[in-house]
Amino acid sequence: GLLAAPLVDALEGFIASTQERVTGTVTVKLEGGQARPVGRESPYGVYSASAASFNTAAVDDGIEQADATGVAKYHGFQSRLAKSVIDDANATAEAVADGGTDGSEGSEPRAENTTNGSEK
C-alpha cells in the first residue's frame, strides 16, 4: 500500500541525510538490567568539556554563563505560548459545553447558509 507513496521516499531520504555523519564509538555499561552510555567519541562530535562547564568567565566565541538564562527563557517561550493557547481553547470548549457562548466578544446570531445563499 503506502510503501510506494512519495512520503516514504522523502522520509528515507531525510533519514539517510541525517545519518551521513553518524559514526564513532560508544562505551556502554551493562549493570543491573540496564544499559547506560558512559563514553562516546566521534570525529563529528560537538561536545566540548570546556564549553559545557561554564567555569570560565567567557567560553569560546564570547558566550558567557549569563547567556544560558536568556537561551532557556527563549526556548521555553514557544512551549509556554502553546500551553496558553491550548488552555484558552479548552476553557472555551468547556464553556460552550456548559451552555455558555463560544467566548467571542460581541457575538451576534450567525446566519445559516441555505442552498440558495439567503439567510434564514
Tab-separated table of C-alpha atoms in Angstrom:
chain	number	residue	atom	x	y	z
A	1	GLY	CA	0.000	0.000	0.000
A	2	LEU	CA	1.737	3.084	1.282
A	3	LEU	CA	5.314	1.849	0.792
A	4	ALA	CA	5.240	3.285	-2.732
A	5	ALA	CA	3.996	6.678	-1.521
A	6	PRO	CA	6.198	9.735	-2.149
A	7	LEU	CA	6.226	10.370	1.602
A	8	VAL	CA	8.130	7.120	2.189
A	9	ASP	CA	10.835	8.175	-0.296
A	10	ALA	CA	11.053	11.608	1.333
A	11	LEU	CA	11.367	10.123	4.827
A	12	GLU	CA	14.009	7.624	3.710
A	13	GLY	CA	15.979	10.473	2.110
A	14	PHE	CA	15.725	12.538	5.284
A	15	ILE	CA	16.905	9.648	7.447
A	16	ALA	CA	19.805	8.884	5.094
A	17	SER	CA	20.834	12.552	5.160
A	18	THR	CA	20.778	12.783	8.967
A	19	GLN	CA	22.867	9.629	9.294
A	20	GLU	CA	25.716	10.671	6.943
A	21	ARG	CA	27.945	11.833	9.813
A	22	VAL	CA	26.796	9.327	12.426
A	23	THR	CA	29.994	7.471	13.192
A	24	GLY	CA	32.165	6.821	16.184
A	25	THR	CA	32.384	4.688	19.278
A	26	VAL	CA	30.068	4.465	22.284
A	27	THR	CA	31.052	2.762	25.526
A	28	VAL	CA	28.068	1.179	27.250
A	29	LYS	CA	27.968	-0.038	30.852
A	30	LEU	CA	25.738	-3.061	31.413
A	31	GLU	CA	24.684	-3.408	35.031
A	32	GLY	CA	21.573	-4.486	36.914
A	33	GLY	CA	19.472	-4.990	33.798
A	34	GLN	CA	20.339	-1.521	32.491
A	35	ALA	CA	22.481	-0.277	29.627
A	36	ARG	CA	23.975	3.198	30.156
A	37	PRO	CA	26.229	5.080	27.745
A	38	VAL	CA	29.312	6.139	29.715
A	39	GLY	CA	31.544	7.353	26.908
A	40	ARG	CA	31.409	8.485	23.311
A	41	GLU	CA	33.861	9.513	20.648
A	42	SER	CA	33.234	10.766	17.117
A	43	PRO	CA	35.071	12.953	14.626
A	44	TYR	CA	31.782	14.872	14.265
A	45	GLY	CA	31.019	15.198	17.993
A	46	VAL	CA	30.009	18.706	19.041
A	47	TYR	CA	30.593	18.212	22.765
A	48	SER	CA	33.287	20.370	24.335
A	49	ALA	CA	34.126	19.905	28.020
A	50	SER	CA	35.441	23.465	28.310
A	51	ALA	CA	32.323	24.940	26.706
A	52	ALA	CA	29.941	22.795	28.747
A	53	SER	CA	31.495	23.622	32.111
A	54	PHE	CA	30.948	27.403	32.112
A	55	ASN	CA	33.662	27.590	34.789
A	56	THR	CA	35.386	30.436	32.994
A	57	ALA	CA	34.126	33.986	32.609
A	58	ALA	CA	33.812	33.612	28.844
A	59	VAL	CA	33.875	30.458	26.778
A	60	ASP	CA	34.915	30.321	23.122
A	61	ASP	CA	33.048	32.722	20.824
A	62	GLY	CA	32.217	35.131	23.664
A	63	ILE	CA	29.474	33.029	25.244
A	64	GLU	CA	29.062	33.872	28.916
A	65	GLN	CA	27.332	31.985	31.703
A	66	ALA	CA	24.558	34.605	31.923
A	67	ASP	CA	23.627	33.834	28.304
A	68	ALA	CA	22.257	30.453	29.377
A	69	THR	CA	19.398	32.133	31.251
A	70	GLY	CA	18.272	34.024	28.161
A	71	VAL	CA	18.501	30.943	25.975
A	72	ALA	CA	16.416	28.916	28.420
A	73	LYS	CA	13.742	31.619	28.552
A	74	TYR	CA	13.699	31.974	24.757
A	75	HIS	CA	13.423	28.257	24.058
A	76	GLY	CA	10.740	27.836	26.710
A	77	PHE	CA	8.644	30.684	25.289
A	78	GLN	CA	7.119	28.636	22.489
A	79	SER	CA	6.096	25.889	24.907
A	80	ARG	CA	4.557	28.397	27.314
A	81	LEU	CA	2.692	30.090	24.459
A	82	ALA	CA	1.400	26.755	23.128
A	83	LYS	CA	0.172	25.783	26.600
A	84	SER	CA	-1.629	29.115	26.944
A	85	VAL	CA	-3.357	28.678	23.571
A	86	ILE	CA	-4.405	25.116	24.442
A	87	ASP	CA	-5.651	26.178	27.885
A	88	ASP	CA	-7.710	29.003	26.331
A	89	ALA	CA	-9.189	26.645	23.725
A	90	ASN	CA	-10.068	24.091	26.406
A	91	ALA	CA	-11.705	26.762	28.579
A	92	THR	CA	-13.777	27.955	25.617
A	93	ALA	CA	-14.806	24.396	24.756
A	94	GLU	CA	-15.831	23.765	28.374
A	95	ALA	CA	-17.873	26.983	28.456
A	96	VAL	CA	-19.693	26.017	25.253
A	97	ALA	CA	-20.322	22.502	26.572
A	98	ASP	CA	-21.789	24.008	29.747
A	99	GLY	CA	-24.271	26.032	27.692
A	100	GLY	CA	-22.295	29.248	27.546
A	101	THR	CA	-21.206	31.149	24.466
A	102	ASP	CA	-18.207	30.416	22.316
A	103	GLY	CA	-16.271	33.099	24.177
A	104	SER	CA	-16.091	35.579	21.301
A	105	GLU	CA	-16.819	39.135	22.334
A	106	GLY	CA	-19.847	40.875	20.894
A	107	SER	CA	-21.023	37.773	19.161
A	108	GLU	CA	-24.163	38.195	17.134
A	109	PRO	CA	-26.532	35.490	15.970
A	110	ARG	CA	-24.965	33.776	13.000
A	111	ALA	CA	-26.792	33.489	9.718
A	112	GLU	CA	-27.294	29.960	8.489
A	113	ASN	CA	-26.447	29.158	4.897
A	114	THR	CA	-29.096	27.684	2.657
A	115	THR	CA	-28.758	26.164	-0.772
A	116	ASN	CA	-29.622	29.453	-2.492
A	117	GLY	CA	-27.302	31.544	-0.292
A	118	SER	CA	-30.056	33.502	1.514
A	119	GLU	CA	-30.205	33.908	5.288
A	120	LYS	CA	-32.839	32.226	7.449
